[in-house]
Amino acid sequence: MLRVEGIDVYYGRIQALKDVSLKVEEGTVVSLLGANGAGKTTLLNTISGFISPAKGEMSYLDGSLRRKRAHEIVRLGIGHVSQQRDLFSELTVLENLRLGGSLLGDKTKMAKKLEEMYEDFGILKTRKDQKAGTLSGGEQQMLAIARALMAEPRMLLLDEPTTGLAPIYVERIKTLLRRLKERNMTMLLVEQNAPMAVTLSEHFYVLRNGRIVAEGKTESLPENVSGFFHKYYI
Ligand code: ATP
């Protein structure tokens, strides 16, 4: 569904991604692991069209993403839940969700989609008139995921959805991602928490200093997942 081939990305003279290739098959979850500064966010931002690669090719459903702008990529069906969540903090939960669904076009579809979100994210229904900025971190993360889902993406890019959250929200997000997986949502999941990520994904990649240094099927991993990945985090 998504293919990234040999991309290089620079911030000025600093090279953040070096010859990175990766693919995500439709209906699967792929985890992208690596320490702070490895380049994970840069890769997601490049796929989403926020950053242009200096070299390489990216394709999605057989069409090139290379010269596409961020808003065109959303229209193609790639939703991105960034680490900052990018919510409109002065707007209510409902207003944020509506903005997420603004591409749906018609009111009936929007109302139906909102109901679906409220079913999956009960807390958002009870908080629908509350300003997004006043939600807890975990609630904001739920809202950010729900807002991305409002656009009916075929694929989701998730940037560290559980980082910094209270344990109860880590569990909730995990349950939610599992439910999305059961519904065959294709996901590229960036995580620092390798054990959590591999339980959700079929395939993994590890980035280190801007390069893919390991990849494989998660079923081939030893039982001690943290032990296996330790060497890539030091
Ligand atoms: P984290 O887990 O901390 O978010 P990451 O794996 O997502 O890390 P990136 O944020 O992609 O890593 O950063 C990759 C490299 O690019 C780092 O060395 C970082 O300092 C650098 N970098 C990221 N954004 C910029 C920027 N806007 N300008 C300059 N350098 C940047």
CSV table of N, CA and C in Angstrom, one decimal, residues 46-145:
chain,number,residue,atom,x,y,z
A,46,THR,N,7.8,13.2,6.3
A,46,THR,CA,8.1,13.1,4.9
A,46,THR,C,7.0,12.4,4.1
A,47,ILE,N,6.5,11.3,4.7
A,47,ILE,CA,5.4,10.5,4.0
A,47,ILE,C,4.2,11.5,3.9
A,48,SER,N,3.9,12.3,4.9
A,48,SER,CA,2.7,13.1,4.9
A,48,SER,C,2.9,14.4,4.1
A,49,GLY,N,4.0,14.6,3.5
A,49,GLY,CA,4.2,15.7,2.6
A,49,GLY,C,4.6,17.0,3.3
A,50,PHE,N,5.0,17.0,4.6
A,50,PHE,CA,5.4,18.2,5.3
A,50,PHE,C,6.9,18.5,5.0
A,51,ILE,N,7.7,17.5,4.6
A,51,ILE,CA,9.1,17.6,4.3
A,51,ILE,C,9.3,17.0,2.9
A,52,SER,N,10.2,17.6,2.1
A,52,SER,CA,10.5,17.0,0.8
A,52,SER,C,11.8,16.3,0.9
A,53,PRO,N,11.8,15.0,0.4
A,53,PRO,CA,13.1,14.3,0.4
A,53,PRO,C,14.0,14.8,-0.7
A,54,ALA,N,15.3,14.8,-0.4
A,54,ALA,CA,16.3,15.2,-1.4
A,54,ALA,C,16.5,14.2,-2.5
A,55,LYS,N,16.2,12.9,-2.1
A,55,LYS,CA,16.4,11.8,-3.0
A,55,LYS,C,15.4,10.7,-2.7
A,56,GLY,N,15.1,9.9,-3.6
A,56,GLY,CA,14.2,8.7,-3.3
A,56,GLY,C,12.8,8.8,-3.9
A,57,GLU,N,12.1,7.8,-3.7
A,57,GLU,CA,10.7,7.7,-4.2
A,57,GLU,C,9.7,7.2,-3.1
A,58,MET,N,8.5,7.7,-3.2
A,58,MET,CA,7.5,7.2,-2.2
A,58,MET,C,6.2,7.0,-3.1
A,59,SER,N,5.6,5.9,-2.8
A,59,SER,CA,4.3,5.6,-3.6
A,59,SER,C,3.3,5.1,-2.6
A,60,TYR,N,2.0,5.3,-3.0
A,60,TYR,CA,0.9,4.9,-2.2
A,60,TYR,C,-0.2,4.5,-3.1
A,61,LEU,N,-0.6,3.2,-3.0
A,61,LEU,CA,-1.6,2.7,-3.9
A,61,LEU,C,-1.2,2.9,-5.4
A,62,ASP,N,0.0,2.6,-5.6
A,62,ASP,CA,0.6,2.7,-7.0
A,62,ASP,C,0.7,4.1,-7.6
A,63,GLY,N,0.4,5.1,-6.8
A,63,GLY,CA,0.6,6.5,-7.3
A,63,GLY,C,1.8,7.1,-6.5
A,64,SER,N,2.6,8.0,-7.2
A,64,SER,CA,3.7,8.6,-6.5
A,64,SER,C,3.3,9.6,-5.5
A,65,LEU,N,3.9,9.7,-4.4
A,65,LEU,CA,3.6,10.7,-3.4
A,65,LEU,C,4.6,11.9,-3.5
A,66,ARG,N,5.6,11.7,-4.3
A,66,ARG,CA,6.8,12.5,-4.3
A,66,ARG,C,6.5,14.0,-4.3
A,67,ARG,N,5.7,14.5,-5.3
A,67,ARG,CA,5.5,16.0,-5.3
A,67,ARG,C,4.2,16.4,-4.7
A,68,LYS,N,3.6,15.5,-4.0
A,68,LYS,CA,2.2,15.8,-3.4
A,68,LYS,C,2.4,16.7,-2.1
A,69,ARG,N,1.4,17.6,-2.0
A,69,ARG,CA,1.4,18.5,-0.8
A,69,ARG,C,0.7,17.7,0.3
A,70,ALA,N,0.8,18.2,1.5
A,70,ALA,CA,0.2,17.6,2.7
A,70,ALA,C,-1.3,17.4,2.6
A,71,HIS,N,-2.0,18.5,2.1
A,71,HIS,CA,-3.4,18.4,2.0
A,71,HIS,C,-3.9,17.4,1.0
A,72,GLU,N,-3.1,17.2,-0.1
A,72,GLU,CA,-3.4,16.2,-1.1
A,72,GLU,C,-3.2,14.8,-0.6
A,73,ILE,N,-2.2,14.7,0.3
A,73,ILE,CA,-2.0,13.3,0.9
A,73,ILE,C,-3.1,12.9,1.8
A,74,VAL,N,-3.6,13.9,2.6
A,74,VAL,CA,-4.8,13.5,3.4
A,74,VAL,C,-5.9,13.1,2.5
A,75,ARG,N,-6.2,13.8,1.4
A,75,ARG,CA,-7.3,13.4,0.5
A,75,ARG,C,-7.1,12.0,-0.1
A,76,LEU,N,-5.8,11.6,-0.2
A,76,LEU,CA,-5.6,10.3,-0.8
A,76,LEU,C,-5.9,9.2,0.3
A,77,GLY,N,-6.1,9.6,1.5
A,77,GLY,CA,-6.5,8.6,2.5
A,77,GLY,C,-5.4,8.3,3.6
A,78,ILE,N,-4.4,9.1,3.7
A,78,ILE,CA,-3.3,8.9,4.7
A,78,ILE,C,-3.6,9.9,5.8
A,79,GLY,N,-3.9,9.4,7.0
A,79,GLY,CA,-4.2,10.2,8.2
A,79,GLY,C,-2.9,10.2,9.0
A,80,HIS,N,-2.6,11.4,9.6
A,80,HIS,CA,-1.4,11.5,10.4
A,80,HIS,C,-1.7,12.0,11.8
A,81,VAL,N,-1.4,11.2,12.8
A,81,VAL,CA,-1.6,11.7,14.2
A,81,VAL,C,-0.2,12.0,14.7
A,82,SER,N,0.1,13.4,14.8
A,82,SER,CA,1.5,13.7,15.1
A,82,SER,C,1.7,13.7,16.6
A,83,GLN,N,3.0,13.8,17.0
A,83,GLN,CA,3.3,13.7,18.4
A,83,GLN,C,2.7,14.9,19.2
A,84,GLN,N,2.6,16.0,18.5
A,84,GLN,CA,2.1,17.2,19.2
A,84,GLN,C,0.6,17.2,19.2
A,85,ARG,N,0.0,16.3,18.5
A,85,ARG,CA,-1.4,16.1,18.4
A,85,ARG,C,-2.1,17.2,17.5
A,86,ASP,N,-1.5,18.4,17.5
A,86,ASP,CA,-2.0,19.5,16.6
A,86,ASP,C,-3.5,19.8,16.7
A,87,LEU,N,-4.0,19.7,18.0
A,87,LEU,CA,-5.4,20.1,18.2
A,87,LEU,C,-5.6,21.6,18.2
A,88,PHE,N,-6.8,22.0,18.0
A,88,PHE,CA,-7.1,23.5,18.1
A,88,PHE,C,-7.6,23.6,19.6
A,89,SER,N,-6.7,24.1,20.4
A,89,SER,CA,-7.0,24.0,21.9
A,89,SER,C,-8.1,24.9,22.3
A,90,GLU,N,-8.3,26.0,21.6
A,90,GLU,CA,-9.4,26.9,21.9
A,90,GLU,C,-10.8,26.4,21.4
A,91,LEU,N,-10.8,25.4,20.5
A,91,LEU,CA,-12.0,24.9,20.0
A,91,LEU,C,-12.5,23.7,20.8
A,92,THR,N,-13.8,23.4,20.7
A,92,THR,CA,-14.3,22.3,21.5
A,92,THR,C,-13.9,21.0,20.9
A,93,VAL,N,-14.2,19.9,21.6
A,93,VAL,CA,-14.0,18.6,21.1
A,93,VAL,C,-14.8,18.4,19.8
A,94,LEU,N,-16.0,18.8,19.9
A,94,LEU,CA,-16.9,18.6,18.7
A,94,LEU,C,-16.4,19.4,17.5
A,95,GLU,N,-15.9,20.6,17.7
A,95,GLU,CA,-15.4,21.5,16.6
A,95,GLU,C,-14.1,20.8,16.0
A,96,ASN,N,-13.3,20.3,16.9
A,96,ASN,CA,-12.1,19.6,16.4
A,96,ASN,C,-12.5,18.4,15.5
A,97,LEU,N,-13.4,17.7,16.0
A,97,LEU,CA,-13.9,16.5,15.2
A,97,LEU,C,-14.4,16.9,13.9
A,98,ARG,N,-15.2,18.0,13.9
A,98,ARG,CA,-15.9,18.4,12.6
A,98,ARG,C,-14.8,18.9,11.6
A,99,LEU,N,-13.7,19.5,12.2
A,99,LEU,CA,-12.6,19.9,11.3
A,99,LEU,C,-12.0,18.7,10.6
A,100,GLY,N,-11.8,17.7,11.5
A,100,GLY,CA,-11.3,16.4,11.0
A,100,GLY,C,-12.1,15.8,9.8
A,101,GLY,N,-13.4,16.0,9.9
A,101,GLY,CA,-14.3,15.5,8.9
A,101,GLY,C,-14.7,16.4,7.8
A,102,SER,N,-14.0,17.5,7.7
A,102,SER,CA,-14.4,18.6,6.8
A,102,SER,C,-14.3,18.1,5.3
A,103,LEU,N,-13.5,17.1,5.1
A,103,LEU,CA,-13.5,16.6,3.7
A,103,LEU,C,-14.7,15.7,3.3
A,104,LEU,N,-15.4,15.3,4.4
A,104,LEU,CA,-16.5,14.3,4.1
A,104,LEU,C,-17.6,14.9,3.2
A,105,GLY,N,-17.7,16.3,3.3
A,105,GLY,CA,-18.6,17.0,2.4
A,105,GLY,C,-20.0,17.1,2.8
A,106,ASP,N,-20.7,16.0,3.1
A,106,ASP,CA,-22.1,16.2,3.4
A,106,ASP,C,-22.5,16.0,4.9
A,107,LYS,N,-23.5,16.7,5.3
A,107,LYS,CA,-23.9,16.7,6.7
A,107,LYS,C,-24.3,15.4,7.3
A,108,THR,N,-25.0,14.6,6.5
A,108,THR,CA,-25.5,13.3,7.0
A,108,THR,C,-24.3,12.4,7.3
A,109,LYS,N,-23.3,12.5,6.4
A,109,LYS,CA,-22.1,11.6,6.5
A,109,LYS,C,-21.4,12.1,7.8
A,110,MET,N,-21.3,13.4,7.9
A,110,MET,CA,-20.6,13.9,9.1
A,110,MET,C,-21.3,13.5,10.4
A,111,ALA,N,-22.6,13.5,10.5
A,111,ALA,CA,-23.3,13.2,11.7
A,111,ALA,C,-23.1,11.7,12.0
A,112,LYS,N,-23.1,10.9,10.9
A,112,LYS,CA,-22.9,9.4,11.1
A,112,LYS,C,-21.5,9.1,11.6
A,113,LYS,N,-20.6,9.8,11.0
A,113,LYS,CA,-19.2,9.6,11.4
A,113,LYS,C,-19.0,10.0,12.9
A,114,LEU,N,-19.6,11.2,13.3
A,114,LEU,CA,-19.5,11.6,14.7
A,114,LEU,C,-20.1,10.6,15.6
A,115,GLU,N,-21.2,10.0,15.3
A,115,GLU,CA,-21.8,9.0,16.1
A,115,GLU,C,-20.9,7.8,16.3
A,116,GLU,N,-20.2,7.4,15.2
A,116,GLU,CA,-19.3,6.3,15.2
A,116,GLU,C,-18.1,6.6,16.2
A,117,MET,N,-17.6,7.9,16.1
A,117,MET,CA,-16.5,8.3,17.0
A,117,MET,C,-17.0,8.2,18.4
A,118,TYR,N,-18.2,8.7,18.7
A,118,TYR,CA,-18.7,8.7,20.1
A,118,TYR,C,-18.9,7.3,20.6
A,119,GLU,N,-19.2,6.4,19.7
A,119,GLU,CA,-19.3,5.0,20.2
A,119,GLU,C,-18.0,4.4,20.6
A,120,ASP,N,-17.0,4.7,19.7
A,120,ASP,CA,-15.6,4.2,20.0
A,120,ASP,C,-14.9,5.0,21.1
A,121,PHE,N,-15.2,6.2,21.2
A,121,PHE,CA,-14.5,7.1,22.2
A,121,PHE,C,-15.6,7.7,23.1
A,122,GLY,N,-16.1,7.0,24.0
A,122,GLY,CA,-17.2,7.4,24.9
A,122,GLY,C,-16.9,8.8,25.6
A,123,ILE,N,-15.6,8.9,26.0
A,123,ILE,CA,-15.2,10.1,26.7
A,123,ILE,C,-15.4,11.3,25.9
A,124,LEU,N,-15.2,11.2,24.6
A,124,LEU,CA,-15.3,12.4,23.8
A,124,LEU,C,-16.8,12.9,23.7
A,125,LYS,N,-17.7,11.9,23.8
A,125,LYS,CA,-19.1,12.4,23.8
A,125,LYS,C,-19.4,13.2,25.0
A,126,THR,N,-19.0,12.7,26.2
A,126,THR,CA,-19.3,13.4,27.4
A,126,THR,C,-18.5,14.8,27.5
A,127,ARG,N,-17.4,14.9,26.7
A,127,ARG,CA,-16.7,16.1,26.7
A,127,ARG,C,-16.9,16.9,25.5
A,128,LYS,N,-17.9,16.7,24.7
A,128,LYS,CA,-17.9,17.3,23.4
A,128,LYS,C,-17.9,18.8,23.3
A,129,ASP,N,-18.5,19.4,24.4
A,129,ASP,CA,-18.5,20.9,24.4
A,129,ASP,C,-17.3,21.5,25.2
A,130,GLN,N,-16.4,20.7,25.6
A,130,GLN,CA,-15.2,21.2,26.4
A,130,GLN,C,-14.1,21.6,25.4
A,131,LYS,N,-13.4,22.6,25.8
A,131,LYS,CA,-12.3,23.1,24.9
A,131,LYS,C,-11.2,22.0,24.9
A,132,ALA,N,-10.7,21.7,23.7
A,132,ALA,CA,-9.7,20.6,23.6
A,132,ALA,C,-8.5,20.9,24.5
A,133,GLY,N,-8.1,22.1,24.6
A,133,GLY,CA,-6.9,22.5,25.5
A,133,GLY,C,-7.1,22.1,26.9
A,134,THR,N,-8.3,21.9,27.4
A,134,THR,CA,-8.5,21.6,28.8
A,134,THR,C,-8.6,20.1,29.1
A,135,LEU,N,-8.5,19.3,28.0
A,135,LEU,CA,-8.6,17.8,28.2
A,135,LEU,C,-7.2,17.4,28.8
A,136,SER,N,-7.3,16.2,29.4
A,136,SER,CA,-6.0,15.6,29.9
A,136,SER,C,-5.2,15.1,28.7
A,137,GLY,N,-3.9,14.8,28.9
A,137,GLY,CA,-3.1,14.3,27.8
A,137,GLY,C,-3.7,13.1,27.1
A,138,GLY,N,-4.2,12.2,27.9
A,138,GLY,CA,-4.7,10.9,27.3
A,138,GLY,C,-6.0,11.2,26.5
A,139,GLU,N,-6.8,12.1,27.1
A,139,GLU,CA,-8.1,12.5,26.3
A,139,GLU,C,-7.7,13.2,25.0
A,140,GLN,N,-6.7,14.1,25.1
A,140,GLN,CA,-6.2,14.8,23.9
A,140,GLN,C,-5.7,13.8,22.8
A,141,GLN,N,-5.0,12.8,23.3
A,141,GLN,CA,-4.5,11.8,22.3
A,141,GLN,C,-5.7,11.0,21.7
A,142,MET,N,-6.7,10.7,22.5
A,142,MET,CA,-7.9,10.1,21.9
A,142,MET,C,-8.6,11.0,20.9
A,143,LEU,N,-8.7,12.3,21.2
A,143,LEU,CA,-9.3,13.2,20.3
A,143,LEU,C,-8.5,13.3,19.0
A,144,ALA,N,-7.1,13.3,19.1
A,144,ALA,CA,-6.3,13.5,17.9
A,144,ALA,C,-6.5,12.2,17.0
A,145,ILE,N,-6.6,11.1,17.6
A,145,ILE,CA,-6.8,9.8,16.8
A,145,ILE,C,-8.2,9.9,16.2
